[in-house]
Amino acid sequence: MLREWRRNRAIQRVRPGTGRPLKRFRWWQPLSRALLYLTLPGPDGRESVYAVEVRHLQSDDDGFGRAHLYLDGRHHAESRLPAVFPVPGGVIEVAVSLFGLRRCHYVTDAGEECQLVPDPRSAEGRRARFDRDHPALSRGLGGFSLVLLVVASVLALPQLAEPILGIPPLAERVGPYTSPIDLPVWLNIALGVAVAAASTERALRLRYSWLDAAAN
């Protein structure tokens, strides 16, 4: 019920598009722009191509990013993120994290989901091509990213808990707490860089989960 309420709220934020044409993906945009596609049959049986565009470095006056929906190459709708765009047979759900796309899926009225297809020139598209061309190496890279996040969570959470549990009201309830892990500053910085790289790699595959949130 809560998910349905959030979806309806997001749908209410959708605004009509301007009809402007969709610009081609340029070689310098992989880290600043995401572009994904979905082909759906229309009521008349003719296939229509939907495109979702997110510009990671742009935001509105309230500081929120925006998602743009194009229909057959023309700007059809836009919404503040996270966004939900009604389309034939369901909705397109779009969400982002600190490191890129968190979600860009077509969800049918029956509840089935499929991820949109990234533009081959985008960072997500290049990562998908790497997965097709080198599946074993791709699985290894994905597994390494996951291990980095697990290790980061194990090392970072006890250190973060110490100042939080040191707040007087909490300290009175739980008693004194000293983290069993105390890494030097340079190692914490290196760990943060590694986690950022791992989270970015997972974002390119739209693999965001609670583990990413915990590690970051």
Short mmCIF file of N, CA and C in Angstrom, two decimals, residues 3 34 54 61 71 96 105 110 117 120 159 161-162 172 175 180 187 191 213:
data_model
loop_
_atom_site.label_atom_id
_atom_site.label_comp_id
_atom_site.label_asym_id
_atom_site.label_seq_id
_atom_site.Cartn_x
_atom_site.Cartn_y
_atom_site.Cartn_z
N ARG A 3 3.92 1.51 -1.19
CA ARG A 3 4.54 1.63 -2.51
C ARG A 3 3.55 2.22 -3.52
N ALA A 34 22.57 9.85 -18.64
CA ALA A 34 22.09 8.48 -18.82
C ALA A 34 20.94 8.51 -19.82
N VAL A 54 18.39 11.14 -18.12
CA VAL A 54 18.70 11.75 -16.83
C VAL A 54 20.05 12.45 -16.96
N ASP A 61 15.33 24.13 -9.20
CA ASP A 61 15.56 25.15 -8.16
C ASP A 61 15.51 24.57 -6.76
N LEU A 71 9.15 10.30 -26.55
CA LEU A 71 8.35 9.35 -27.32
C LEU A 71 8.65 9.54 -28.79
N VAL A 96 17.59 7.56 -8.86
CA VAL A 96 19.04 7.70 -8.92
C VAL A 96 19.63 7.58 -7.52
N HIS A 105 13.26 0.97 -14.81
CA HIS A 105 12.57 -0.27 -15.15
C HIS A 105 11.15 0.00 -15.65
N ALA A 110 0.66 -6.01 -14.48
CA ALA A 110 0.64 -7.30 -13.79
C ALA A 110 1.77 -7.45 -12.79
N VAL A 117 16.84 -0.58 -21.95
CA VAL A 117 18.10 -0.85 -22.65
C VAL A 117 18.90 0.44 -22.76
N PRO A 120 24.03 2.53 -26.39
CA PRO A 120 25.34 1.87 -26.45
C PRO A 120 26.52 2.80 -26.21
N GLN A 159 32.90 2.03 13.33
CA GLN A 159 33.52 3.34 13.56
C GLN A 159 32.47 4.45 13.55
N ALA A 161 29.38 4.03 14.40
CA ALA A 161 28.50 3.85 15.56
C ALA A 161 29.05 4.52 16.81
N GLU A 162 30.38 4.63 16.92
CA GLU A 162 30.99 5.17 18.14
C GLU A 162 30.54 6.60 18.43
N GLU A 172 23.48 7.12 27.74
CA GLU A 172 22.85 6.77 29.01
C GLU A 172 22.06 5.46 28.90
N GLY A 175 25.08 2.62 27.39
CA GLY A 175 26.37 2.57 28.07
C GLY A 175 27.50 2.98 27.14
N PRO A 180 35.65 -1.46 18.06
CA PRO A 180 36.78 -2.40 18.06
C PRO A 180 37.70 -2.18 16.86
N LEU A 187 43.77 5.23 5.56
CA LEU A 187 43.14 3.98 5.15
C LEU A 187 41.62 4.17 5.00
N LEU A 191 39.62 3.58 1.63
CA LEU A 191 38.43 2.73 1.64
C LEU A 191 37.25 3.46 1.02
N ALA A 213 23.78 1.46 0.20
CA ALA A 213 23.44 2.54 1.12
C ALA A 213 24.21 2.42 2.42
#
